[in-house]
Amino acid sequence: MNAIPKRFGQIIRVKPEKLDDYIVLHKNPWPCVLERLDKSNIGNYSIFLAPGDLLFAYFEYFGQDLDADLRLIAEDPCTQKWWYETDPCQQSMDPDGKQQWLDLKEVFHMPAGNRG
Amino acid sequence: MNAIPKRFGQIIRVKPEKLDDYIVLHKNPWPCVLERLDKSNIGNYSIFLAPGDLLFAYFEYFGQDLDADLRLIAEDPCTQKWWYETDPCQQSMDPDGKQQWLDLKEVFHMPAGNRG
């Protein structure tokens, strides 16, 4: 486990007609989905709704091998069922079409040592 | 100080012709600005660049009186000089025009107790 996590910002578009479904799903996320994220060293995960039907995700990765941890998430039957519900709500903004959520470039971070 | 902070997601548009200026400014943020944020109980502050000239901010508030802490930031001469540099780079998306950054609605948060 890393004391200082790697930070991720991501964006995706939500289909306006699916917004209510998306919000209801995420108000009561399935415990098995959360458990798989946790086991894959992902935490402090939030999603915000922005104008223009945009969703902005922020999470932190505390592990050492992100690719392996993401693969375990993708192979998890519970997560696959969850994505079967959520994917139709979303429209990827990844120009390469390789992943649902598009990773954003971090242009600022407040140094952690600054607090206290 | 609160052990569990309040989370904020915010959005603003960056003027395309000012993007380079914005990035350079935020690569070397002024220590007095960071210090004022810290004293106002704001931490874990990141800004991400998204398609469509959008900036997403995420930060955490660890204090008890956000309005008072934000007022101290707004009254800080150093921060005022910083905003004199950054405000012209930005175009607010707040429909009320009351603040530069528009606060977003959080639609998901992974429970902290889930980790470990």
mmCIF file with all atom_site columns, C-alpha atoms in Angstrom:
data_model
loop_
_atom_site.group_PDB
_atom_site.id
_atom_site.type_symbol
_atom_site.label_atom_id
_atom_site.label_alt_id
_atom_site.label_comp_id
_atom_site.label_asym_id
_atom_site.label_entity_id
_atom_site.label_seq_id
_atom_site.pdbx_PDB_ins_code
_atom_site.Cartn_x
_atom_site.Cartn_y
_atom_site.Cartn_z
_atom_site.occupancy
_atom_site.B_iso_or_equiv
_atom_site.pdbx_formal_charge
_atom_site.auth_seq_id
_atom_site.auth_comp_id
_atom_site.auth_asym_id
_atom_site.auth_atom_id
_atom_site.pdbx_PDB_model_num
ATOM 1   C CA . MET A 1 1   ? 0.000   0.000   0.000   1.00 0.00 ? 1   MET A CA 1
ATOM 2   C CA . ASN A 1 2   ? 1.193   3.489   -0.829  1.00 0.00 ? 2   ASN A CA 1
ATOM 3   C CA . ALA A 1 3   ? 0.877   6.218   1.769   1.00 0.00 ? 3   ALA A CA 1
ATOM 4   C CA . ILE A 1 4   ? 0.586   8.832   -0.993  1.00 0.00 ? 4   ILE A CA 1
ATOM 5   C CA . PRO A 1 5   ? -1.947  7.614   -3.537  1.00 0.00 ? 5   PRO A CA 1
ATOM 6   C CA . LYS A 1 6   ? -2.014  8.284   -7.248  1.00 0.00 ? 6   LYS A CA 1
ATOM 7   C CA . ARG A 1 7   ? -4.914  10.590  -8.061  1.00 0.00 ? 7   ARG A CA 1
ATOM 8   C CA . PHE A 1 8   ? -7.295  10.138  -10.973 1.00 0.00 ? 8   PHE A CA 1
ATOM 9   C CA . GLY A 1 9   ? -9.753  12.560  -12.567 1.00 0.00 ? 9   GLY A CA 1
ATOM 10  C CA . GLN A 1 10  ? -12.040 11.152  -15.234 1.00 0.00 ? 10  GLN A CA 1
ATOM 11  C CA . ILE A 1 11  ? -14.936 12.340  -17.357 1.00 0.00 ? 11  ILE A CA 1
ATOM 12  C CA . ILE A 1 12  ? -17.845 10.711  -19.157 1.00 0.00 ? 12  ILE A CA 1
ATOM 13  C CA . ARG A 1 13  ? -21.169 11.880  -20.581 1.00 0.00 ? 13  ARG A CA 1
ATOM 14  C CA . VAL A 1 14  ? -24.402 10.575  -19.103 1.00 0.00 ? 14  VAL A CA 1
ATOM 15  C CA . LYS A 1 15  ? -27.294 10.074  -21.513 1.00 0.00 ? 15  LYS A CA 1
ATOM 16  C CA . PRO A 1 16  ? -29.919 12.614  -20.381 1.00 0.00 ? 16  PRO A CA 1
ATOM 17  C CA . GLU A 1 17  ? -32.722 10.047  -20.593 1.00 0.00 ? 17  GLU A CA 1
ATOM 18  C CA . LYS A 1 18  ? -30.708 7.720   -18.326 1.00 0.00 ? 18  LYS A CA 1
ATOM 19  C CA . LEU A 1 19  ? -29.658 10.275  -15.717 1.00 0.00 ? 19  LEU A CA 1
ATOM 20  C CA . ASP A 1 20  ? -32.319 9.282   -13.195 1.00 0.00 ? 20  ASP A CA 1
ATOM 21  C CA . ASP A 1 21  ? -31.404 5.592   -13.525 1.00 0.00 ? 21  ASP A CA 1
ATOM 22  C CA . TYR A 1 22  ? -27.736 6.466   -13.071 1.00 0.00 ? 22  TYR A CA 1
ATOM 23  C CA . ILE A 1 23  ? -28.377 8.484   -9.913  1.00 0.00 ? 23  ILE A CA 1
ATOM 24  C CA . VAL A 1 24  ? -30.585 5.780   -8.367  1.00 0.00 ? 24  VAL A CA 1
ATOM 25  C CA . LEU A 1 25  ? -27.972 3.096   -9.093  1.00 0.00 ? 25  LEU A CA 1
ATOM 26  C CA . HIS A 1 26  ? -25.205 5.165   -7.505  1.00 0.00 ? 26  HIS A CA 1
ATOM 27  C CA . LYS A 1 27  ? -27.257 6.110   -4.484  1.00 0.00 ? 27  LYS A CA 1
ATOM 28  C CA . ASN A 1 28  ? -27.247 2.443   -3.482  1.00 0.00 ? 28  ASN A CA 1
ATOM 29  C CA . PRO A 1 29  ? -24.116 0.960   -5.051  1.00 0.00 ? 29  PRO A CA 1
ATOM 30  C CA . TRP A 1 30  ? -23.843 -2.811  -4.767  1.00 0.00 ? 30  TRP A CA 1
ATOM 31  C CA . PRO A 1 31  ? -21.629 -3.895  -1.846  1.00 0.00 ? 31  PRO A CA 1
ATOM 32  C CA . CYS A 1 32  ? -19.830 -6.451  -4.039  1.00 0.00 ? 32  CYS A CA 1
ATOM 33  C CA . VAL A 1 33  ? -18.807 -3.646  -6.432  1.00 0.00 ? 33  VAL A CA 1
ATOM 34  C CA . LEU A 1 34  ? -17.463 -1.504  -3.586  1.00 0.00 ? 34  LEU A CA 1
ATOM 35  C CA . GLU A 1 35  ? -15.678 -4.509  -2.125  1.00 0.00 ? 35  GLU A CA 1
ATOM 36  C CA . ARG A 1 36  ? -13.925 -5.252  -5.420  1.00 0.00 ? 36  ARG A CA 1
ATOM 37  C CA . LEU A 1 37  ? -12.790 -1.595  -5.723  1.00 0.00 ? 37  LEU A CA 1
ATOM 38  C CA . ASP A 1 38  ? -11.472 -1.736  -2.184  1.00 0.00 ? 38  ASP A CA 1
ATOM 39  C CA . LYS A 1 39  ? -9.611  -4.993  -2.800  1.00 0.00 ? 39  LYS A CA 1
ATOM 40  C CA . SER A 1 40  ? -8.099  -3.372  -5.901  1.00 0.00 ? 40  SER A CA 1
ATOM 41  C CA . ASN A 1 41  ? -6.691  -0.562  -3.739  1.00 0.00 ? 41  ASN A CA 1
ATOM 42  C CA . ILE A 1 42  ? -9.069  2.116   -4.995  1.00 0.00 ? 42  ILE A CA 1
ATOM 43  C CA . GLY A 1 43  ? -10.559 4.519   -2.471  1.00 0.00 ? 43  GLY A CA 1
ATOM 44  C CA . ASN A 1 44  ? -11.948 8.021   -1.875  1.00 0.00 ? 44  ASN A CA 1
ATOM 45  C CA . TYR A 1 45  ? -14.010 7.585   -5.024  1.00 0.00 ? 45  TYR A CA 1
ATOM 46  C CA . SER A 1 46  ? -16.570 10.296  -5.797  1.00 0.00 ? 46  SER A CA 1
ATOM 47  C CA . ILE A 1 47  ? -18.615 11.166  -8.875  1.00 0.00 ? 47  ILE A CA 1
ATOM 48  C CA . PHE A 1 48  ? -20.047 14.640  -9.500  1.00 0.00 ? 48  PHE A CA 1
ATOM 49  C CA . LEU A 1 49  ? -22.707 15.778  -11.972 1.00 0.00 ? 49  LEU A CA 1
ATOM 50  C CA . ALA A 1 50  ? -21.812 18.826  -14.072 1.00 0.00 ? 50  ALA A CA 1
ATOM 51  C CA . PRO A 1 51  ? -23.704 20.957  -16.604 1.00 0.00 ? 51  PRO A CA 1
ATOM 52  C CA . GLY A 1 52  ? -23.889 19.510  -20.098 1.00 0.00 ? 52  GLY A CA 1
ATOM 53  C CA . ASP A 1 53  ? -24.699 15.989  -18.832 1.00 0.00 ? 53  ASP A CA 1
ATOM 54  C CA . LEU A 1 54  ? -21.125 15.471  -17.726 1.00 0.00 ? 54  LEU A CA 1
ATOM 55  C CA . LEU A 1 55  ? -19.959 13.218  -14.936 1.00 0.00 ? 55  LEU A CA 1
ATOM 56  C CA . PHE A 1 56  ? -16.662 13.915  -13.249 1.00 0.00 ? 56  PHE A CA 1
ATOM 57  C CA . ALA A 1 57  ? -15.021 11.149  -11.214 1.00 0.00 ? 57  ALA A CA 1
ATOM 58  C CA . TYR A 1 58  ? -12.216 11.504  -8.692  1.00 0.00 ? 58  TYR A CA 1
ATOM 59  C CA . PHE A 1 59  ? -10.534 8.553   -6.998  1.00 0.00 ? 59  PHE A CA 1
ATOM 60  C CA . GLU A 1 60  ? -7.253  7.547   -5.436  1.00 0.00 ? 60  GLU A CA 1
ATOM 61  C CA . TYR A 1 61  ? -5.171  4.446   -6.096  1.00 0.00 ? 61  TYR A CA 1
ATOM 62  C CA . PHE A 1 62  ? -3.160  3.094   -3.175  1.00 0.00 ? 62  PHE A CA 1
ATOM 63  C CA . GLY A 1 63  ? -1.661  -0.003  -4.786  1.00 0.00 ? 63  GLY A CA 1
ATOM 64  C CA . GLN A 1 64  ? 1.482   -0.864  -6.717  1.00 0.00 ? 64  GLN A CA 1
ATOM 65  C CA . ASP A 1 65  ? 0.140   -2.444  -9.931  1.00 0.00 ? 65  ASP A CA 1
ATOM 66  C CA . LEU A 1 66  ? -2.788  -0.536  -11.381 1.00 0.00 ? 66  LEU A CA 1
ATOM 67  C CA . ASP A 1 67  ? -3.122  -2.650  -14.537 1.00 0.00 ? 67  ASP A CA 1
ATOM 68  C CA . ALA A 1 68  ? -3.367  -5.859  -12.524 1.00 0.00 ? 68  ALA A CA 1
ATOM 69  C CA . ASP A 1 69  ? -5.839  -4.318  -10.077 1.00 0.00 ? 69  ASP A CA 1
ATOM 70  C CA . LEU A 1 70  ? -8.017  -2.976  -12.903 1.00 0.00 ? 70  LEU A CA 1
ATOM 71  C CA . ARG A 1 71  ? -7.943  -6.378  -14.604 1.00 0.00 ? 71  ARG A CA 1
ATOM 72  C CA . LEU A 1 72  ? -9.245  -8.018  -11.422 1.00 0.00 ? 72  LEU A CA 1
ATOM 73  C CA . ILE A 1 73  ? -12.091 -5.497  -11.394 1.00 0.00 ? 73  ILE A CA 1
ATOM 74  C CA . ALA A 1 74  ? -12.900 -6.183  -15.064 1.00 0.00 ? 74  ALA A CA 1
ATOM 75  C CA . GLU A 1 75  ? -12.923 -9.950  -14.433 1.00 0.00 ? 75  GLU A CA 1
ATOM 76  C CA . ASP A 1 76  ? -15.202 -9.718  -11.391 1.00 0.00 ? 76  ASP A CA 1
ATOM 77  C CA . PRO A 1 77  ? -18.662 -11.166 -12.196 1.00 0.00 ? 77  PRO A CA 1
ATOM 78  C CA . CYS A 1 78  ? -20.417 -8.736  -9.826  1.00 0.00 ? 78  CYS A CA 1
ATOM 79  C CA . THR A 1 79  ? -18.722 -5.722  -11.420 1.00 0.00 ? 79  THR A CA 1
ATOM 80  C CA . GLN A 1 80  ? -19.584 -7.053  -14.868 1.00 0.00 ? 80  GLN A CA 1
ATOM 81  C CA . LYS A 1 81  ? -23.264 -7.151  -13.871 1.00 0.00 ? 81  LYS A CA 1
ATOM 82  C CA . TRP A 1 82  ? -22.974 -3.632  -12.462 1.00 0.00 ? 82  TRP A CA 1
ATOM 83  C CA . TRP A 1 83  ? -21.442 -2.382  -15.724 1.00 0.00 ? 83  TRP A CA 1
ATOM 84  C CA . TYR A 1 84  ? -24.275 -4.114  -17.610 1.00 0.00 ? 84  TYR A CA 1
ATOM 85  C CA . GLU A 1 85  ? -26.546 -1.652  -15.751 1.00 0.00 ? 85  GLU A CA 1
ATOM 86  C CA . THR A 1 86  ? -24.340 1.436   -15.890 1.00 0.00 ? 86  THR A CA 1
ATOM 87  C CA . ASP A 1 87  ? -22.723 1.246   -19.345 1.00 0.00 ? 87  ASP A CA 1
ATOM 88  C CA . PRO A 1 88  ? -26.006 1.928   -21.201 1.00 0.00 ? 88  PRO A CA 1
ATOM 89  C CA . CYS A 1 89  ? -26.352 5.130   -19.130 1.00 0.00 ? 89  CYS A CA 1
ATOM 90  C CA . GLN A 1 90  ? -23.017 6.433   -20.325 1.00 0.00 ? 90  GLN A CA 1
ATOM 91  C CA . GLN A 1 91  ? -21.482 7.765   -23.535 1.00 0.00 ? 91  GLN A CA 1
ATOM 92  C CA . SER A 1 92  ? -17.696 7.573   -23.614 1.00 0.00 ? 92  SER A CA 1
ATOM 93  C CA . MET A 1 93  ? -15.672 10.696  -24.450 1.00 0.00 ? 93  MET A CA 1
ATOM 94  C CA . ASP A 1 94  ? -12.510 8.666   -25.105 1.00 0.00 ? 94  ASP A CA 1
ATOM 95  C CA . PRO A 1 95  ? -11.464 9.540   -28.687 1.00 0.00 ? 95  PRO A CA 1
ATOM 96  C CA . ASP A 1 96  ? -9.789  6.127   -28.973 1.00 0.00 ? 96  ASP A CA 1
ATOM 97  C CA . GLY A 1 97  ? -12.930 4.361   -27.763 1.00 0.00 ? 97  GLY A CA 1
ATOM 98  C CA . LYS A 1 98  ? -10.762 2.108   -25.608 1.00 0.00 ? 98  LYS A CA 1
ATOM 99  C CA . GLN A 1 99  ? -12.317 2.828   -22.242 1.00 0.00 ? 99  GLN A CA 1
ATOM 100 C CA . GLN A 1 100 ? -15.600 4.132   -20.894 1.00 0.00 ? 100 GLN A CA 1
ATOM 101 C CA . TRP A 1 101 ? -14.169 6.852   -18.686 1.00 0.00 ? 101 TRP A CA 1
ATOM 102 C CA . LEU A 1 102 ? -11.597 9.239   -20.132 1.00 0.00 ? 102 LEU A CA 1
ATOM 103 C CA . ASP A 1 103 ? -8.579  9.964   -17.920 1.00 0.00 ? 103 ASP A CA 1
ATOM 104 C CA . LEU A 1 104 ? -7.914  13.678  -17.442 1.00 0.00 ? 104 LEU A CA 1
ATOM 105 C CA . LYS A 1 105 ? -4.622  15.500  -17.094 1.00 0.00 ? 105 LYS A CA 1
ATOM 106 C CA . GLU A 1 106 ? -3.943  16.922  -13.633 1.00 0.00 ? 106 GLU A CA 1
ATOM 107 C CA . VAL A 1 107 ? -2.810  20.549  -13.943 1.00 0.00 ? 107 VAL A CA 1
ATOM 108 C CA . PHE A 1 108 ? -2.625  21.395  -10.229 1.00 0.00 ? 108 PHE A CA 1
ATOM 109 C CA . HIS A 1 109 ? -2.238  19.650  -6.909  1.00 0.00 ? 109 HIS A CA 1
ATOM 110 C CA . MET A 1 110 ? -1.832  21.286  -3.543  1.00 0.00 ? 110 MET A CA 1
ATOM 111 C CA . PRO A 1 111 ? 1.240   19.764  -1.865  1.00 0.00 ? 111 PRO A CA 1
ATOM 112 C CA . ALA A 1 112 ? 0.189   17.482  0.976   1.00 0.00 ? 112 ALA A CA 1
ATOM 113 C CA . GLY A 1 113 ? 3.017   18.752  3.174   1.00 0.00 ? 113 GLY A CA 1
ATOM 114 C CA . ASN A 1 114 ? 1.341   22.102  3.243   1.00 0.00 ? 114 ASN A CA 1
ATOM 115 C CA . ARG A 1 115 ? -1.380  21.080  5.710   1.00 0.00 ? 115 ARG A CA 1
ATOM 116 C CA . GLY A 1 116 ? -1.186  21.329  9.475   1.00 0.00 ? 116 GLY A CA 1
ATOM 117 C CA . MET B 1 1   ? -10.633 19.741  12.466  1.00 0.00 ? 1   MET B CA 1
ATOM 118 C CA . ASN B 1 2   ? -12.928 17.110  11.034  1.00 0.00 ? 2   ASN B CA 1
ATOM 119 C CA . ALA B 1 3   ? -11.608 13.596  10.519  1.00 0.00 ? 3   ALA B CA 1
ATOM 120 C CA . ILE B 1 4   ? -14.035 13.105  7.635   1.00 0.00 ? 4   ILE B CA 1
ATOM 121 C CA . PRO B 1 5   ? -13.815 16.115  5.342   1.00 0.00 ? 5   PRO B CA 1
ATOM 122 C CA . LYS B 1 6   ? -16.562 17.611  3.220   1.00 0.00 ? 6   LYS B CA 1
ATOM 123 C CA . ARG B 1 7   ? -15.824 16.963  -0.449  1.00 0.00 ? 7   ARG B CA 1
ATOM 124 C CA . PHE B 1 8   ? -16.189 19.521  -3.222  1.00 0.00 ? 8   PHE B CA 1
ATOM 125 C CA . GLY B 1 9   ? -16.309 19.084  -6.988  1.00 0.00 ? 9   GLY B CA 1
ATOM 126 C CA . GLN B 1 10  ? -16.315 22.263  -9.069  1.00 0.00 ? 10  GLN B CA 1
ATOM 127 C CA . ILE B 1 11  ? -16.227 23.213  -12.737 1.00 0.00 ? 11  ILE B CA 1
ATOM 128 C CA . ILE B 1 12  ? -15.122 26.257  -14.721 1.00 0.00 ? 12  ILE B CA 1
ATOM 129 C CA . ARG B 1 13  ? -14.244 26.957  -18.332 1.00 0.00 ? 13  ARG B CA 1
ATOM 130 C CA . VAL B 1 14  ? -10.721 28.056  -19.237 1.00 0.00 ? 14  VAL B CA 1
ATOM 131 C CA . LYS B 1 15  ? -10.377 30.511  -22.115 1.00 0.00 ? 15  LYS B CA 1
ATOM 132 C CA . PRO B 1 16  ? -8.503  28.559  -24.821 1.00 0.00 ? 16  PRO B CA 1
ATOM 133 C CA . GLU B 1 17  ? -6.131  31.458  -25.489 1.00 0.00 ? 17  GLU B CA 1
ATOM 134 C CA . LYS B 1 18  ? -5.266  31.571  -21.778 1.00 0.00 ? 18  LYS B CA 1
ATOM 135 C CA . LEU B 1 19  ? -4.789  27.839  -21.223 1.00 0.00 ? 19  LEU B CA 1
ATOM 136 C CA . ASP B 1 20  ? -0.994  27.966  -21.391 1.00 0.00 ? 20  ASP B CA 1
ATOM 137 C CA . ASP B 1 21  ? -0.875  30.844  -18.903 1.00 0.00 ? 21  ASP B CA 1
ATOM 138 C CA . TYR B 1 22  ? -3.196  28.942  -16.593 1.00 0.00 ? 22  TYR B CA 1
ATOM 139 C CA . ILE B 1 23  ? -1.087  25.798  -16.680 1.00 0.00 ? 23  ILE B CA 1
ATOM 140 C CA . VAL B 1 24  ? 2.173   27.670  -16.043 1.00 0.00 ? 24  VAL B CA 1
ATOM 141 C CA . LEU B 1 25  ? 0.642   29.536  -13.099 1.00 0.00 ? 25  LEU B CA 1
ATOM 142 C CA . HIS B 1 26  ? -0.621  26.297  -11.546 1.00 0.00 ? 26  HIS B CA 1
ATOM 143 C CA . LYS B 1 27  ? 2.629   24.434  -12.093 1.00 0.00 ? 27  LYS B CA 1
ATOM 144 C CA . ASN B 1 28  ? 4.269   26.819  -9.638  1.00 0.00 ? 28  ASN B CA 1
ATOM 145 C CA . PRO B 1 29  ? 1.496   28.045  -7.366  1.00 0.00 ? 29  PRO B CA 1
ATOM 146 C CA . TRP B 1 30  ? 2.484   30.820  -4.993  1.00 0.00 ? 30  TRP B CA 1
ATOM 147 C CA . PRO B 1 31  ? 3.358   29.537  -1.507  1.00 0.00 ? 31  PRO B CA 1
ATOM 148 C CA . CYS B 1 32  ? 1.302   32.294  0.128   1.00 0.00 ? 32  CYS B CA 1
ATOM 149 C CA . VAL B 1 33  ? -1.784  31.081  -1.751  1.00 0.00 ? 33  VAL B CA 1
ATOM 150 C CA . LEU B 1 34  ? -1.237  27.480  -0.669  1.00 0.00 ? 34  LEU B CA 1
ATOM 151 C CA . GLU B 1 35  ? -0.610  28.626  2.887   1.00 0.00 ? 35  GLU B CA 1
ATOM 152 C CA . ARG B 1 36  ? -3.889  30.543  2.997   1.00 0.00 ? 36  ARG B CA 1
ATOM 153 C CA . LEU B 1 37  ? -5.800  27.490  1.680   1.00 0.00 ? 37  LEU B CA 1
ATOM 154 C CA . ASP B 1 38  ? -4.139  25.350  4.321   1.00 0.00 ? 38  ASP B CA 1
ATOM 155 C CA . LYS B 1 39  ? -4.964  27.804  7.108   1.00 0.00 ? 39  LYS B CA 1
ATOM 156 C CA . SER B 1 40  ? -8.554  27.779  5.861   1.00 0.00 ? 40  SER B CA 1
ATOM 157 C CA . ASN B 1 41  ? -8.700  23.997  6.325   1.00 0.00 ? 41  ASN B CA 1
ATOM 158 C CA . ILE B 1 42  ? -8.708  23.156  2.618   1.00 0.00 ? 42  ILE B CA 1
ATOM 159 C CA . GLY B 1 43  ? -6.575  20.261  1.430   1.00 0.00 ? 43  GLY B CA 1
ATOM 160 C CA . ASN B 1 44  ? -6.155  17.500  -1.157  1.00 0.00 ? 44  ASN B CA 1
ATOM 161 C CA . TYR B 1 45  ? -6.896  20.093  -3.840  1.00 0.00 ? 45  TYR B CA 1
ATOM 162 C CA . SER B 1 46  ? -6.463  19.015  -7.459  1.00 0.00 ? 46  SER B CA 1
ATOM 163 C CA . ILE B 1 47  ? -7.501  20.527  -10.788 1.00 0.00 ? 47  ILE B CA 1
ATOM 164 C CA . PHE B 1 48  ? -7.920  18.467  -13.957 1.00 0.00 ? 48  PHE B CA 1
ATOM 165 C CA . LEU B 1 49  ? -8.186  19.590  -17.586 1.00 0.00 ? 49  LEU B CA 1
ATOM 166 C CA . ALA B 1 50  ? -11.039 18.053  -19.602 1.00 0.00 ? 50  ALA B CA 1
ATOM 167 C CA . PRO B 1 51  ? -12.117 18.225  -23.244 1.00 0.00 ? 51  PRO B CA 1
ATOM 168 C CA . GLY B 1 52  ? -14.072 21.338  -24.183 1.00 0.00 ? 52  GLY B CA 1
ATOM 169 C CA . ASP B 1 53  ? -11.741 23.665  -22.266 1.00 0.00 ? 53  ASP B CA 1
ATOM 170 C CA . LEU B 1 54  ? -13.199 22.542  -18.968 1.00 0.00 ? 54  LEU B CA 1
ATOM 171 C CA . LEU B 1 55  ? -11.431 22.498  -15.627 1.00 0.00 ? 55  LEU B CA 1
ATOM 172 C CA . PHE B 1 56  ? -12.607 20.200  -12.851 1.00 0.00 ? 56  PHE B CA 1
ATOM 173 C CA . ALA B 1 57  ? -11.519 20.892  -9.292  1.00 0.00 ? 57  ALA B CA 1
ATOM 174 C CA . TYR B 1 58  ? -11.679 18.501  -6.361  1.00 0.00 ? 58  TYR B CA 1
ATOM 175 C CA . PHE B 1 59  ? -10.824 19.479  -2.806  1.00 0.00 ? 59  PHE B CA 1
ATOM 176 C CA . GLU B 1 60  ? -11.636 18.584  0.773   1.00 0.00 ? 60  GLU B CA 1
ATOM 177 C CA . TYR B 1 61  ? -12.663 20.872  3.614   1.00 0.00 ? 61  TYR B CA 1
ATOM 178 C CA . PHE B 1 62  ? -11.584 19.837  7.089   1.00 0.00 ? 62  PHE B CA 1
ATOM 179 C CA . GLY B 1 63  ? -12.916 22.786  9.074   1.00 0.00 ? 63  GLY B CA 1
ATOM 180 C CA . GLN B 1 64  ? -16.136 23.717  10.865  1.00 0.00 ? 64  GLN B CA 1
ATOM 181 C CA . ASP B 1 65  ? -17.089 27.060  9.305   1.00 0.00 ? 65  ASP B CA 1
ATOM 182 C CA . LEU B 1 66  ? -16.668 27.082  5.555   1.00 0.00 ? 66  LEU B CA 1
ATOM 183 C CA . ASP B 1 67  ? -18.114 30.564  5.007   1.00 0.00 ? 67  ASP B CA 1
ATOM 184 C CA . ALA B 1 68  ? -15.690 32.101  7.500   1.00 0.00 ? 68  ALA B CA 1
ATOM 185 C CA . ASP B 1 69  ? -12.745 30.207  6.052   1.00 0.00 ? 69  ASP B CA 1
ATOM 186 C CA . LEU B 1 70  ? -13.656 31.224  2.484   1.00 0.00 ? 70  LEU B CA 1
ATOM 187 C CA . ARG B 1 71  ? -14.002 34.847  3.600   1.00 0.00 ? 71  ARG B CA 1
ATOM 188 C CA . LEU B 1 72  ? -10.470 34.779  5.034   1.00 0.00 ? 72  LEU B CA 1
ATOM 189 C CA . ILE B 1 73  ? -9.226  33.497  1.675   1.00 0.00 ? 73  ILE B CA 1
ATOM 190 C CA . ALA B 1 74  ? -11.098 36.229  -0.217  1.00 0.00 ? 74  ALA B CA 1
ATOM 191 C CA . GLU B 1 75  ? -9.669  38.915  2.100   1.00 0.00 ? 75  GLU B CA 1
ATOM 192 C CA . ASP B 1 76  ? -6.083  37.679  1.773   1.00 0.00 ? 76  ASP B CA 1
ATOM 193 C CA . PRO B 1 77  ? -3.976  40.167  -0.248  1.00 0.00 ? 77  PRO B CA 1
ATOM 194 C CA . CYS B 1 78  ? -1.791  37.407  -1.704  1.00 0.00 ? 78  CYS B CA 1
ATOM 195 C CA . THR B 1 79  ? -4.820  35.415  -2.877  1.00 0.00 ? 79  THR B CA 1
ATOM 196 C CA . GLN B 1 80  ? -6.336  38.569  -4.343  1.00 0.00 ? 80  GLN B CA 1
ATOM 197 C CA . LYS B 1 81  ? -3.179  39.083  -6.425  1.00 0.00 ? 81  LYS B CA 1
ATOM 198 C CA . TRP B 1 82  ? -3.302  35.418  -7.477  1.00 0.00 ? 82  TRP B CA 1
ATOM 199 C CA . TRP B 1 83  ? -6.929  35.788  -8.584  1.00 0.00 ? 83  TRP B CA 1
ATOM 200 C CA . TYR B 1 84  ? -5.936  38.928  -10.511 1.00 0.00 ? 84  TYR B CA 1
ATOM 201 C CA . GLU B 1 85  ? -3.767  36.569  -12.570 1.00 0.00 ? 85  GLU B CA 1
ATOM 202 C CA . THR B 1 86  ? -6.128  33.582  -12.763 1.00 0.00 ? 86  THR B CA 1
ATOM 203 C CA . ASP B 1 87  ? -9.572  35.201  -13.111 1.00 0.00 ? 87  ASP B CA 1
ATOM 204 C CA . PRO B 1 88  ? -8.883  36.515  -16.641 1.00 0.00 ? 88  PRO B CA 1
ATOM 205 C CA . CYS B 1 89  ? -8.034  32.929  -17.672 1.00 0.00 ? 89  CYS B CA 1
ATOM 206 C CA . GLN B 1 90  ? -11.425 31.656  -16.587 1.00 0.00 ? 90  GLN B CA 1
ATOM 207 C CA . GLN B 1 91  ? -15.036 31.931  -17.682 1.00 0.00 ? 91  GLN B CA 1
ATOM 208 C CA . SER B 1 92  ? -17.543 31.133  -14.948 1.00 0.00 ? 92  SER B CA 1
ATOM 209 C CA . MET B 1 93  ? -20.284 28.572  -15.580 1.00 0.00 ? 93  MET B CA 1
ATOM 210 C CA . ASP B 1 94  ? -22.292 29.719  -12.561 1.00 0.00 ? 94  ASP B CA 1
ATOM 211 C CA . PRO B 1 95  ? -25.739 30.680  -13.927 1.00 0.00 ? 95  PRO B CA 1
ATOM 212 C CA . ASP B 1 96  ? -26.166 33.128  -11.041 1.00 0.00 ? 96  ASP B CA 1
ATOM 213 C CA . GLY B 1 97  ? -22.775 34.691  -11.744 1.00 0.00 ? 97  GLY B CA 1
ATOM 214 C CA . LYS B 1 98  ? -22.088 34.780  -8.018  1.00 0.00 ? 98  LYS B CA 1
ATOM 215 C CA . GLN B 1 99  ? -18.883 32.787  -7.961  1.00 0.00 ? 99  GLN B CA 1
ATOM 216 C CA . GLN B 1 100 ? -16.106 31.872  -10.361 1.00 0.00 ? 100 GLN B CA 1
ATOM 217 C CA . TRP B 1 101 ? -16.215 28.108  -9.813  1.00 0.00 ? 101 TRP B CA 1
ATOM 218 C CA . LEU B 1 102 ? -19.554 26.331  -9.950  1.00 0.00 ? 102 LEU B CA 1
ATOM 219 C CA . ASP B 1 103 ? -20.169 23.755  -7.196  1.00 0.00 ? 103 ASP B CA 1
ATOM 220 C CA . LEU B 1 104 ? -21.245 20.353  -8.522  1.00 0.00 ? 104 LEU B CA 1
ATOM 221 C CA . LYS B 1 105 ? -23.655 17.846  -7.023  1.00 0.00 ? 105 LYS B CA 1
ATOM 222 C CA . GLU B 1 106 ? -22.038 14.664  -5.727  1.00 0.00 ? 106 GLU B CA 1
ATOM 223 C CA . VAL B 1 107 ? -23.954 11.634  -7.032  1.00 0.00 ? 107 VAL B CA 1
ATOM 224 C CA . PHE B 1 108 ? -21.676 8.904   -5.651  1.00 0.00 ? 108 PHE B CA 1
ATOM 225 C CA . HIS B 1 109 ? -19.165 8.405   -2.899  1.00 0.00 ? 109 HIS B CA 1
ATOM 226 C CA . MET B 1 110 ? -17.471 5.157   -1.967  1.00 0.00 ? 110 MET B CA 1
ATOM 227 C CA . PRO B 1 111 ? -17.904 4.661   1.783   1.00 0.00 ? 111 PRO B CA 1
ATOM 228 C CA . ALA B 1 112 ? -14.619 5.231   3.589   1.00 0.00 ? 112 ALA B CA 1
ATOM 229 C CA . GLY B 1 113 ? -15.257 2.299   5.908   1.00 0.00 ? 113 GLY B CA 1
ATOM 230 C CA . ASN B 1 114 ? -14.959 -0.011  2.954   1.00 0.00 ? 114 ASN B CA 1
ATOM 231 C CA . ARG B 1 115 ? -11.170 0.179   2.746   1.00 0.00 ? 115 ARG B CA 1
ATOM 232 C CA . GLY B 1 116 ? -8.700  -2.081  4.504   1.00 0.00 ? 116 GLY B CA 1
#
